[in-house]
CSV table of C-alpha atoms (C1' of nucleotides) in Angstrom, one decimal:
chain,number,residue,atom,x,y,z
R,1,MET,CA,-0.4,-0.3,0.5
R,2,TYR,CA,2.7,2.4,0.6
R,3,TYR,CA,5.3,0.3,-2.2
R,4,LEU,CA,5.6,3.5,-4.4
R,5,PHE,CA,6.7,5.9,-1.4
R,6,PHE,CA,9.1,4.0,0.1
R,7,GLN,CA,10.5,2.8,-3.4
R,8,HIS,CA,11.0,6.9,-3.8
R,9,LEU,CA,12.1,7.3,-0.4
R,10,ASN,CA,14.8,4.8,-0.4
R,11,SER,CA,16.4,6.0,-4.1
R,12,LYS,CA,17.1,9.3,-2.6
R,13,VAL,CA,17.8,8.1,1.4
R,14,GLN,CA,18.7,4.6,2.5
R,15,LEU,CA,16.8,3.2,5.3
R,16,THR,CA,16.8,0.8,7.2
R,17,GLU,CA,13.0,-2.0,7.7
R,18,GLU,CA,13.1,-0.9,11.7
R,19,GLU,CA,13.5,3.0,10.0
R,20,GLN,CA,10.7,2.5,7.6
R,21,ALA,CA,8.7,0.9,10.1
R,22,GLN,CA,9.1,3.8,12.0
R,23,ILE,CA,7.4,6.2,9.7
R,24,LYS,CA,5.2,4.3,8.6
R,25,THR,CA,3.5,4.7,11.7
R,26,TYR,CA,2.7,9.1,11.1
R,27,LEU,CA,1.5,8.2,7.3
R,28,THR,CA,-1.8,7.6,6.8
R,29,PHE,CA,-3.6,6.3,3.3
R,30,LYS,CA,-6.4,8.0,1.7
R,31,LYS,CA,-8.3,7.6,-1.6
R,32,LEU,CA,-10.1,9.5,-3.6
R,33,ARG,CA,-12.5,9.1,-6.4
R,34,LYS,CA,-11.6,11.3,-10.2
R,35,LYS,CA,-13.2,14.8,-9.5
R,36,GLN,CA,-13.2,15.0,-5.3
R,37,TYR,CA,-11.3,17.8,-3.8
R,38,LEU,CA,-8.4,16.9,-1.5
R,39,LEU,CA,-7.9,21.0,-0.8
R,40,GLN,CA,-10.3,23.5,-1.5
R,41,GLU,CA,-9.3,27.4,-1.8
R,42,GLY,CA,-10.2,28.9,1.2
R,43,ASP,CA,-9.2,25.9,3.2
R,44,VAL,CA,-6.2,25.6,5.4
R,45,CYS,CA,-4.1,23.1,3.8
R,46,LYS,CA,-3.1,20.3,6.6
R,47,VAL,CA,-1.5,17.4,4.7
R,48,ILE,CA,1.5,16.9,1.9
R,49,ALA,CA,0.1,13.6,-0.3
R,50,PHE,CA,2.2,11.5,-2.1
R,51,VAL,CA,0.4,10.1,-4.8
R,52,GLU,CA,1.0,5.8,-4.7
R,53,LYS,CA,-1.9,5.6,-8.0
R,54,GLY,CA,-3.7,8.0,-9.8
R,55,ALA,CA,-3.6,11.7,-10.9
R,56,LEU,CA,-4.8,15.5,-9.0
R,57,ARG,CA,-4.0,18.5,-10.1
R,58,ALA,CA,-3.4,21.8,-8.1
R,59,PHE,CA,-4.9,25.2,-9.6
R,60,SER,CA,-6.3,29.4,-8.8
R,61,VAL,CA,-9.2,31.0,-10.0
R,62,ASP,CA,-8.6,34.1,-10.9
R,63,ASP,CA,-10.7,37.3,-10.7
R,64,ASN,CA,-12.8,36.3,-14.1
R,65,SER,CA,-13.3,32.6,-12.7
R,66,ASN,CA,-10.2,31.0,-15.0
R,67,GLU,CA,-8.7,28.2,-13.7
R,68,HIS,CA,-4.9,28.2,-14.1
R,69,ILE,CA,-3.5,24.6,-13.2
R,70,ILE,CA,0.3,25.1,-10.9
R,71,GLN,CA,0.9,21.7,-10.9
R,72,PHE,CA,0.2,18.1,-11.7
R,73,GLY,CA,0.4,15.3,-9.6
R,74,LEU,CA,0.3,11.7,-11.0
R,75,GLU,CA,2.9,8.4,-9.5
R,76,GLY,CA,5.3,9.5,-7.9
R,77,TRP,CA,5.0,12.9,-7.1
R,78,THR,CA,4.0,15.0,-3.9
R,79,ILE,CA,1.3,17.8,-4.2
R,80,SER,CA,0.0,20.4,-1.5
R,81,ASP,CA,-0.5,24.0,-1.1
R,82,LEU,CA,3.1,24.2,0.7
R,83,TYR,CA,2.4,28.1,1.5
R,84,SER,CA,-0.3,27.2,3.5
R,85,PHE,CA,0.7,24.1,4.6
R,86,LEU,CA,3.7,25.7,6.5
R,87,THR,CA,2.1,28.9,7.4
R,88,GLY,CA,-1.1,27.8,8.5
R,89,GLU,CA,-3.0,30.4,5.9
R,90,PRO,CA,-5.8,29.8,3.9
R,91,ALA,CA,-4.9,28.2,0.2
R,92,THR,CA,-5.1,29.9,-2.4
R,93,TYR,CA,-5.0,26.7,-4.5
R,94,ASN,CA,-7.8,23.6,-5.5
R,95,ILE,CA,-6.4,20.2,-5.4
R,96,GLU,CA,-8.2,18.2,-7.4
R,97,ALA,CA,-8.5,14.1,-8.3
R,98,LEU,CA,-8.3,13.7,-12.2
R,99,GLU,CA,-9.1,10.0,-11.9
R,100,ASP,CA,-9.4,7.8,-8.9
R,101,SER,CA,-6.4,7.8,-6.8
R,102,GLU,CA,-4.6,6.5,-4.0
R,103,LEU,CA,-2.7,9.0,-1.5
R,104,VAL,CA,0.2,8.1,1.3
R,105,ILE,CA,-0.8,11.2,4.2
R,106,ILE,CA,1.4,13.0,6.1
R,107,SER,CA,0.2,15.5,8.5
R,108,LYS,CA,1.6,18.5,9.5
R,109,SER,CA,2.5,16.8,13.4
R,110,ALA,CA,4.2,13.8,11.1
R,111,HIS,CA,5.9,16.5,9.0
R,112,GLU,CA,7.4,18.7,11.9
R,113,GLU,CA,8.3,15.2,14.1
R,114,LEU,CA,10.4,13.7,10.9
R,115,LEU,CA,11.8,16.6,10.6
R,116,GLN,CA,12.7,17.0,14.1
R,117,THR,CA,13.4,13.2,15.0
R,118,MET,CA,15.1,11.6,11.3
R,119,PRO,CA,17.6,13.2,9.3
R,120,LYS,CA,16.6,11.7,6.6
R,121,TYR,CA,13.8,12.4,6.4
R,122,GLU,CA,15.0,15.6,6.5
R,123,THR,CA,17.5,15.0,3.4
R,124,PHE,CA,14.2,13.3,1.5
R,125,THR,CA,12.4,16.7,2.1
R,126,ARG,CA,15.1,18.9,0.8
R,127,LEU,CA,16.0,16.8,-1.8
R,128,ASN,CA,12.3,16.8,-3.0
R,129,ILE,CA,11.4,20.9,-2.3
R,130,THR,CA,14.3,21.4,-4.5
R,131,GLY,CA,13.6,18.9,-8.0
R,132,ALA,CA,10.7,21.1,-7.3
R,133,TYR,CA,12.4,24.1,-7.5
R,134,LEU,CA,14.1,23.4,-10.1
R,135,ALA,CA,11.4,22.3,-12.3
R,136,MET,CA,9.4,25.6,-11.4
R,137,GLN,CA,12.4,27.1,-12.3
R,138,ARG,CA,12.8,25.6,-15.8
R,139,ARG,CA,9.3,26.4,-16.4
R,140,LEU,CA,9.2,29.7,-15.4
R,141,THR,CA,12.2,30.4,-17.7
R,142,SER,CA,10.7,28.7,-21.0
R,143,THR,CA,7.4,31.1,-19.9
R,144,ASN,CA,10.0,34.1,-20.8
R,145,SER,CA,11.5,32.9,-23.6
R,146,SER,CA,10.7,30.3,-25.8
R,147,SER,CA,6.7,30.2,-28.4
R,148,VAL,CA,4.1,29.1,-27.5
R,149,GLU,CA,4.9,26.2,-30.0
R,150,GLU,CA,8.1,25.5,-28.1
R,151,ARG,CA,7.1,25.5,-24.7
R,152,TYR,CA,3.7,22.9,-25.7
R,153,GLN,CA,6.8,20.7,-27.5
R,154,ASP,CA,8.9,21.4,-24.5
R,155,PHE,CA,6.3,19.7,-22.3
R,156,ILE,CA,4.8,17.0,-23.9
R,157,SER,CA,8.6,15.7,-23.9
R,158,LEU,CA,9.3,16.8,-20.5
R,159,TYR,CA,6.3,14.9,-19.3
R,160,PRO,CA,4.5,12.7,-22.2
R,161,HIS,CA,2.5,10.1,-19.9
R,162,ILE,CA,0.8,13.9,-18.4
R,163,ALA,CA,-0.1,14.6,-22.0
R,164,GLN,CA,-1.7,11.3,-22.6
R,165,ARG,CA,-3.7,10.8,-19.3
R,166,VAL,CA,-4.8,14.6,-19.2
R,167,PRO,CA,-7.8,16.5,-20.9
R,168,GLN,CA,-5.9,19.2,-23.6
R,169,HIS,CA,-7.4,21.5,-22.1
R,170,MET,CA,-5.6,21.1,-19.1
R,171,ILE,CA,-2.3,21.3,-20.8
R,172,ALA,CA,-3.2,24.5,-22.6
R,173,SER,CA,-4.4,25.9,-18.6
R,174,TYR,CA,-1.3,24.1,-17.5
R,175,LEU,CA,0.5,26.6,-20.5
R,176,GLY,CA,-1.4,29.8,-19.6
R,177,LEU,CA,-3.0,29.7,-23.0
R,178,THR,CA,-7.1,29.5,-23.8
R,179,PRO,CA,-7.7,25.7,-25.4
R,180,GLU,CA,-8.2,26.8,-28.5
R,181,THR,CA,-5.2,28.7,-28.7
R,182,LEU,CA,-4.0,24.9,-28.2
R,183,SER,CA,-5.8,23.5,-31.1
R,184,ARG,CA,-4.2,25.7,-33.7
R,185,ILE,CA,-0.7,25.1,-32.2
R,186,ARG,CA,-1.8,21.3,-32.2
R,187,LYS,CA,-2.8,21.8,-35.7
R,188,ARG,CA,0.4,23.7,-37.1
R,189,ILE,CA,2.5,21.7,-35.9
R,190,SER,CA,0.8,18.2,-37.5
R,191,SER,CA,0.8,20.3,-41.0
R,192,LYS,CA,4.5,20.2,-41.2
T,1,MET,CA,33.3,40.9,6.7
T,2,TYR,CA,30.6,37.9,7.2
T,3,TYR,CA,27.9,39.8,9.2
T,4,LEU,CA,25.0,39.4,7.7
T,5,PHE,CA,25.6,35.8,6.4
T,6,PHE,CA,25.9,34.9,10.1
T,7,GLN,CA,23.3,36.8,10.9
T,8,HIS,CA,21.2,35.0,8.3
T,9,LEU,CA,22.0,31.5,9.7
T,10,ASN,CA,21.5,32.7,12.9
T,11,SER,CA,17.7,33.8,12.8
T,12,LYS,CA,17.3,30.0,10.9
T,13,VAL,CA,19.5,27.6,13.0
T,14,GLN,CA,20.3,29.1,16.0
T,15,LEU,CA,24.4,28.6,16.4
T,16,THR,CA,27.1,28.5,19.3
T,17,GLU,CA,30.4,29.8,18.7
T,18,GLU,CA,32.1,27.4,18.0
T,19,GLU,CA,30.0,25.8,15.1
T,20,GLN,CA,29.9,29.2,13.3
T,21,ALA,CA,33.5,29.5,13.5
T,22,GLN,CA,34.2,25.7,11.9
T,23,ILE,CA,31.3,26.9,9.7
T,24,LYS,CA,33.6,29.9,9.0
T,25,THR,CA,36.4,27.6,7.4
T,26,TYR,CA,34.4,26.6,4.8
T,27,LEU,CA,33.8,30.1,3.5
T,28,THR,CA,35.5,32.2,1.3
T,29,PHE,CA,35.2,36.3,0.6
T,30,LYS,CA,34.3,37.7,-3.2
T,31,LYS,CA,34.3,41.3,-4.4
T,32,LEU,CA,32.5,42.2,-7.2
T,33,ARG,CA,32.9,45.7,-9.0
T,34,LYS,CA,29.8,46.3,-11.2
T,35,LYS,CA,29.8,44.6,-14.5
T,36,GLN,CA,31.6,42.1,-13.7
T,37,TYR,CA,30.0,38.0,-14.1
T,38,LEU,CA,30.3,36.0,-11.3
T,39,LEU,CA,28.7,33.5,-13.6
T,40,GLN,CA,29.2,32.9,-17.3
T,41,GLU,CA,26.6,30.8,-19.6
T,42,GLY,CA,27.8,27.9,-20.9
T,43,ASP,CA,30.1,27.6,-17.6
T,44,VAL,CA,29.5,25.1,-15.2
T,45,CYS,CA,28.2,27.0,-11.7
T,46,LYS,CA,31.0,26.6,-9.0
T,47,VAL,CA,29.0,28.2,-6.2
T,48,ILE,CA,26.7,29.6,-4.1
T,49,ALA,CA,27.2,32.4,-3.4
T,50,PHE,CA,25.0,34.7,-0.3
T,51,VAL,CA,25.3,38.7,-1.2
T,52,GLU,CA,26.4,41.0,1.9
T,53,LYS,CA,25.8,44.3,0.2
T,54,GLY,CA,25.7,44.8,-3.5
T,55,ALA,CA,23.2,43.8,-6.4
T,56,LEU,CA,23.4,40.7,-8.6
T,57,ARG,CA,21.2,39.7,-11.3
T,58,ALA,CA,20.3,36.5,-12.9
T,59,PHE,CA,19.4,35.7,-16.4
T,60,SER,CA,19.5,33.9,-19.8
T,61,VAL,CA,19.4,34.9,-23.2
T,62,ASP,CA,17.2,33.5,-26.0
T,63,ASP,CA,17.6,33.1,-29.7
T,64,ASN,CA,16.7,37.2,-30.5
T,65,SER,CA,18.9,37.5,-28.1
T,66,ASN,CA,16.4,39.2,-25.6
T,67,GLU,CA,17.5,38.7,-22.1
T,68,HIS,CA,15.4,37.5,-18.8
T,69,ILE,CA,15.3,38.1,-15.6
T,70,ILE,CA,15.1,35.1,-14.0
T,71,GLN,CA,16.1,36.6,-10.4
T,72,PHE,CA,17.5,39.6,-8.2
T,73,GLY,CA,20.3,38.8,-5.6
T,74,LEU,CA,20.2,42.0,-3.0
T,75,GLU,CA,21.8,41.7,0.1
T,76,GLY,CA,20.2,39.1,2.3
T,77,TRP,CA,19.7,36.1,-0.7
T,78,THR,CA,21.4,33.5,-2.2
T,79,ILE,CA,22.1,34.1,-6.1
T,80,SER,CA,23.3,30.7,-8.5
T,81,ASP,CA,22.2,28.4,-10.7
T,82,LEU,CA,21.5,25.9,-8.8
T,83,TYR,CA,20.7,23.4,-11.8
T,84,SER,CA,24.6,23.4,-12.9
T,85,PHE,CA,26.1,23.6,-9.5
T,86,LEU,CA,24.5,20.7,-8.0
T,87,THR,CA,24.1,18.2,-11.3
T,88,GLY,CA,27.8,19.8,-13.1
T,89,GLU,CA,26.2,20.8,-17.0
T,90,PRO,CA,27.1,24.1,-17.8
T,91,ALA,CA,25.5,27.5,-16.9
T,92,THR,CA,22.0,28.3,-19.1
T,93,TYR,CA,22.1,31.6,-16.6
T,94,ASN,CA,24.7,34.8,-16.1
T,95,ILE,CA,25.2,36.2,-13.3
T,96,GLU,CA,26.5,39.7,-13.1
T,97,ALA,CA,26.5,42.1,-10.6
T,98,LEU,CA,24.9,45.3,-11.3
T,99,GLU,CA,27.1,47.5,-8.3
T,100,ASP,CA,30.2,46.6,-6.5
T,101,SER,CA,29.1,43.8,-4.5
T,102,GLU,CA,30.3,41.6,-1.6
T,103,LEU,CA,29.9,37.8,-1.6
T,104,VAL,CA,30.6,35.3,0.6
T,105,ILE,CA,31.3,32.3,-1.3
T,106,ILE,CA,29.8,28.5,-0.7
T,107,SER,CA,32.1,25.6,-2.4
T,108,LYS,CA,30.6,23.0,-3.9
T,109,SER,CA,32.7,20.9,-1.3
T,110,ALA,CA,32.4,23.1,1.4
T,111,HIS,CA,28.8,22.7,0.8
T,112,GLU,CA,28.6,19.5,0.7
T,113,GLU,CA,31.1,18.3,3.7
T,114,LEU,CA,28.5,20.9,5.1
T,115,LEU,CA,25.4,19.0,4.6
T,116,GLN,CA,26.8,15.4,5.3
T,117,THR,CA,28.3,17.1,9.2
T,118,MET,CA,26.2,19.8,10.0
T,119,PRO,CA,22.5,18.9,10.6
T,120,LYS,CA,22.1,22.4,10.8
T,121,TYR,CA,23.2,23.7,7.7
T,122,GLU,CA,21.1,20.7,6.0
T,123,THR,CA,18.1,22.8,8.2
T,124,PHE,CA,19.2,25.9,6.2
T,125,THR,CA,19.3,24.7,3.0
T,126,ARG,CA,16.0,23.2,3.5
T,127,LEU,CA,14.8,26.7,4.3
T,128,ASN,CA,16.2,28.6,2.0
T,129,ILE,CA,15.1,26.4,-1.1
T,130,THR,CA,11.6,26.5,1.0
T,131,GLY,CA,11.5,30.5,0.5
T,132,ALA,CA,12.9,30.1,-3.1
T,133,TYR,CA,10.8,27.8,-4.0
T,134,LEU,CA,7.5,29.4,-2.5
T,135,ALA,CA,8.9,32.7,-3.8
T,136,MET,CA,9.0,31.1,-7.4
T,137,GLN,CA,5.3,30.0,-6.8
T,138,ARG,CA,4.0,32.9,-6.0
T,139,ARG,CA,5.2,34.7,-9.0
T,140,LEU,CA,4.7,31.5,-11.9
T,141,THR,CA,1.2,32.4,-10.0
T,142,SER,CA,1.1,36.2,-10.7
T,143,THR,CA,2.4,35.4,-14.0
T,144,ASN,CA,-0.7,33.3,-15.2
T,145,SER,CA,-3.6,34.9,-13.5
T,146,SER,CA,-3.3,38.4,-13.4
T,147,SER,CA,-2.5,41.3,-15.7
T,148,VAL,CA,0.5,43.1,-16.0
T,149,GLU,CA,-0.4,46.4,-14.4
T,150,GLU,CA,-1.3,44.4,-11.4
T,151,ARG,CA,1.9,42.4,-11.9
T,152,TYR,CA,3.9,45.3,-12.0
T,153,GLN,CA,2.1,46.5,-8.9
T,154,ASP,CA,2.3,43.4,-6.7
T,155,PHE,CA,6.0,43.6,-7.8
T,156,ILE,CA,6.8,47.4,-6.5
T,157,SER,CA,5.0,46.5,-3.5
T,158,LEU,CA,6.4,42.5,-2.6
T,159,TYR,CA,10.5,44.4,-3.7
T,160,PRO,CA,10.2,48.0,-2.8
T,161,HIS,CA,13.5,48.1,-2.1
T,162,ILE,CA,14.5,46.3,-6.1
T,163,ALA,CA,12.4,48.6,-7.5
T,164,GLN,CA,14.5,51.9,-5.7
T,165,ARG,CA,18.2,50.7,-7.3
T,166,VAL,CA,17.6,48.3,-10.2
T,167,PRO,CA,16.8,50.3,-14.0
T,168,GLN,CA,13.2,49.7,-15.0
T,169,HIS,CA,13.8,48.1,-18.2
T,170,MET,CA,15.2,45.2,-16.3
T,171,ILE,CA,12.8,45.0,-14.2
T,172,ALA,CA,10.0,44.7,-16.9
T,173,SER,CA,12.7,41.9,-18.1
T,174,TYR,CA,11.9,40.3,-14.8
T,175,LEU,CA,8.5,40.7,-15.0
T,176,GLY,CA,8.6,39.3,-18.8
T,177,LEU,CA,7.9,42.6,-20.7
T,178,THR,CA,9.7,45.1,-23.2
T,179,PRO,CA,10.3,48.8,-21.5
T,180,GLU,CA,8.2,50.4,-23.6
T,181,THR,CA,5.3,48.4,-22.3
T,182,LEU,CA,6.3,49.1,-18.8
T,183,SER,CA,7.1,52.7,-19.7
T,184,ARG,CA,2.9,52.8,-20.7
T,185,ILE,CA,2.0,50.9,-17.7
T,186,ARG,CA,3.7,53.1,-15.4
T,187,LYS,CA,2.1,56.1,-17.4
T,188,ARG,CA,-1.0,54.9,-17.3
T,189,ILE,CA,-1.1,54.1,-13.1
T,190,SER,CA,0.6,57.1,-12.4
T,191,SER,CA,-2.2,59.3,-14.7
T,192,LYS,CA,-5.1,57.7,-12.4
P,1,DA,C1',34.5,69.2,-21.7
P,2,DA,C1',33.4,66.3,-24.5
P,3,DA,C1',32.0,62.2,-26.4
P,4,DA,C1',29.3,58.2,-26.3
P,5,DA,C1',26.8,54.6,-23.8
P,6,DG,C1',22.8,53.7,-21.9
P,7,DC,C1',18.3,54.7,-20.3
P,8,DA,C1',13.2,56.2,-20.5
P,9,DT,C1',9.1,58.0,-23.7
P,10,DT,C1',6.2,58.6,-27.2
P,11,DG,C1',3.9,57.6,-31.6
P,12,DA,C1',3.0,54.6,-35.4
P,13,DT,C1',2.4,49.3,-36.9
P,14,DT,C1',1.9,44.5,-36.6
P,15,DT,C1',0.4,40.7,-34.6
P,16,DG,C1',0.2,36.6,-31.5
P,17,DG,C1',-3.4,34.8,-28.7
P,18,DA,C1',-7.5,35.8,-26.7
P,19,DT,C1',-12.4,35.9,-26.8
P,20,DC,C1',-16.9,35.2,-29.0
P,21,DA,C1',-19.8,31.9,-31.5
P,22,DA,C1',-21.5,27.7,-33.3
P,23,DG,C1',-20.7,22.1,-34.5
P,24,DG,C1',-19.6,18.1,-34.1
P,25,DT,C1',-17.4,14.2,-30.7
P,26,DT,C1',-16.6,11.2,-27.3
P,27,DC,C1',-17.5,9.8,-23.3
P,28,DT,C1',-20.4,10.1,-18.5
P,29,DT,C1',-24.6,9.0,-16.3
P,30,DT,C1',-29.3,7.6,-15.7
L,1,DA,C1',-30.3,3.4,-24.8
L,2,DA,C1',-31.0,7.6,-24.2
L,3,DA,C1',-29.8,12.4,-22.5
L,4,DG,C1',-26.6,15.2,-21.2
L,5,DA,C1',-21.9,16.8,-20.0
L,6,DA,C1',-17.4,17.4,-21.8
L,7,DC,C1',-14.3,17.8,-24.7
L,8,DC,C1',-11.8,19.5,-29.2
L,9,DT,C1',-11.8,22.1,-33.6
L,10,DT,C1',-12.8,26.0,-36.5
L,11,DG,C1',-14.4,30.4,-38.4
L,12,DA,C1',-14.8,36.0,-37.3
L,13,DT,C1',-13.2,39.4,-34.7
L,14,DC,C1',-11.1,42.3,-31.2
L,15,DC,C1',-7.2,43.9,-28.4
L,16,DA,C1',-3.3,44.0,-25.8
L,17,DA,C1',1.3,44.0,-25.9
L,18,DA,C1',5.5,43.5,-29.6
L,19,DT,C1',7.8,45.4,-33.2
L,20,DC,C1',10.6,49.5,-35.6
L,21,DA,C1',11.8,54.2,-34.9
L,22,DA,C1',12.9,58.5,-33.3
L,23,DT,C1',13.8,61.5,-29.0
L,24,DG,C1',15.5,63.7,-25.0
L,25,DC,C1',17.6,62.9,-20.7
L,26,DT,C1',21.2,60.6,-17.5
L,27,DT,C1',25.3,59.1,-16.3
L,28,DT,C1',29.8,56.9,-18.0
L,29,DT,C1',34.0,57.2,-20.1
L,30,DT,C1',38.2,58.9,-21.8
DNA sequence: AAAAAGCATTGATTTGGATCAAGGTTCTTT
DNA sequence: AAAGAACCTTGATCCAAATCAATGCTTTTT
């Protein structure tokens, strides 16, 4: 049930059986049906969720009620509103299951205790956030420097598995485009 | 000479005198004159730099030789091409001093040794990267969700000290605008 | 002190992507 | 199996920001 989570953890910081067992006592498991919400904007985000199975998206809604996807979470990824989680402020993002999903849940108290008592958990956390930072920096650079067409192509080659599982208009939203524009971009590409 | 660096470090993880002395042996100091480069695109980024004094910018150059500022680094901030630093790949960013600057330099070997031997340094690193991640997430959300005018206003109120010290066309670059557009935005705002 | 480089502004024009609108599929739900 | 959502595409029009171009103002350099 926690298979992928521990595989991930072990790939970054080698753990003994005892350490794994100890961490397990801090975790809970949660299933979400498609379209269910893990987090609603305005609520305080109480957990970090590791995706064992399924797919989720984190998105914000602007003044014109347009949705903007800030992150997808597929198997092996972690999803949360980290700012809300860390500060206790109301969340600015919604998190919704795009498929029936299974999540390993780390509560705030579990996270804090693990950080203080298990150096390897802190290392794991550091490596995770570093990876997330680098991914986002790459995304921001590409938003500012590349044409829309390049950005779509880059997305497809970087995340082919997402492109296959997620409706096209959500990829448009992730890239900061309207669905119409993405449709035309794809037409232009395929006619080459 | 390392005053601000240790002030920062201490504010996040309380250190003893001995610990500070120990860390100091890993650090070096570097001065940069205005317009000098700390890093050139294509070279491998060998250091993390903490800004004790002065101001720098990290920027990329796209195919049309337009510059895109990914980050400013003023007093108290850390600046680097983290991806290059961590992987050893050639840097995609340039880092240039915008004013005469003084930097606390952490080399890769120093960083790695400190991470392995000083838990508090790892905590410091984790907190730093978390802060950088959250700042960038906020920026990305605002890029996707807000009008150009709002984004400029947000920038000004979030980083008033940057706005005062940095030429306007660099703020435009940071916001992903041309200098002309920013000039017109400002005119529009001031005429309200 | 003069020359040059860098910077901000303003105007005219172009353009890439948004918006508005409608049609046809394909998936869900009942 | 039928009804209804959700989704993708295509067309017409509009608009915000980019581009091109020129001028004057500062700051740097010599």
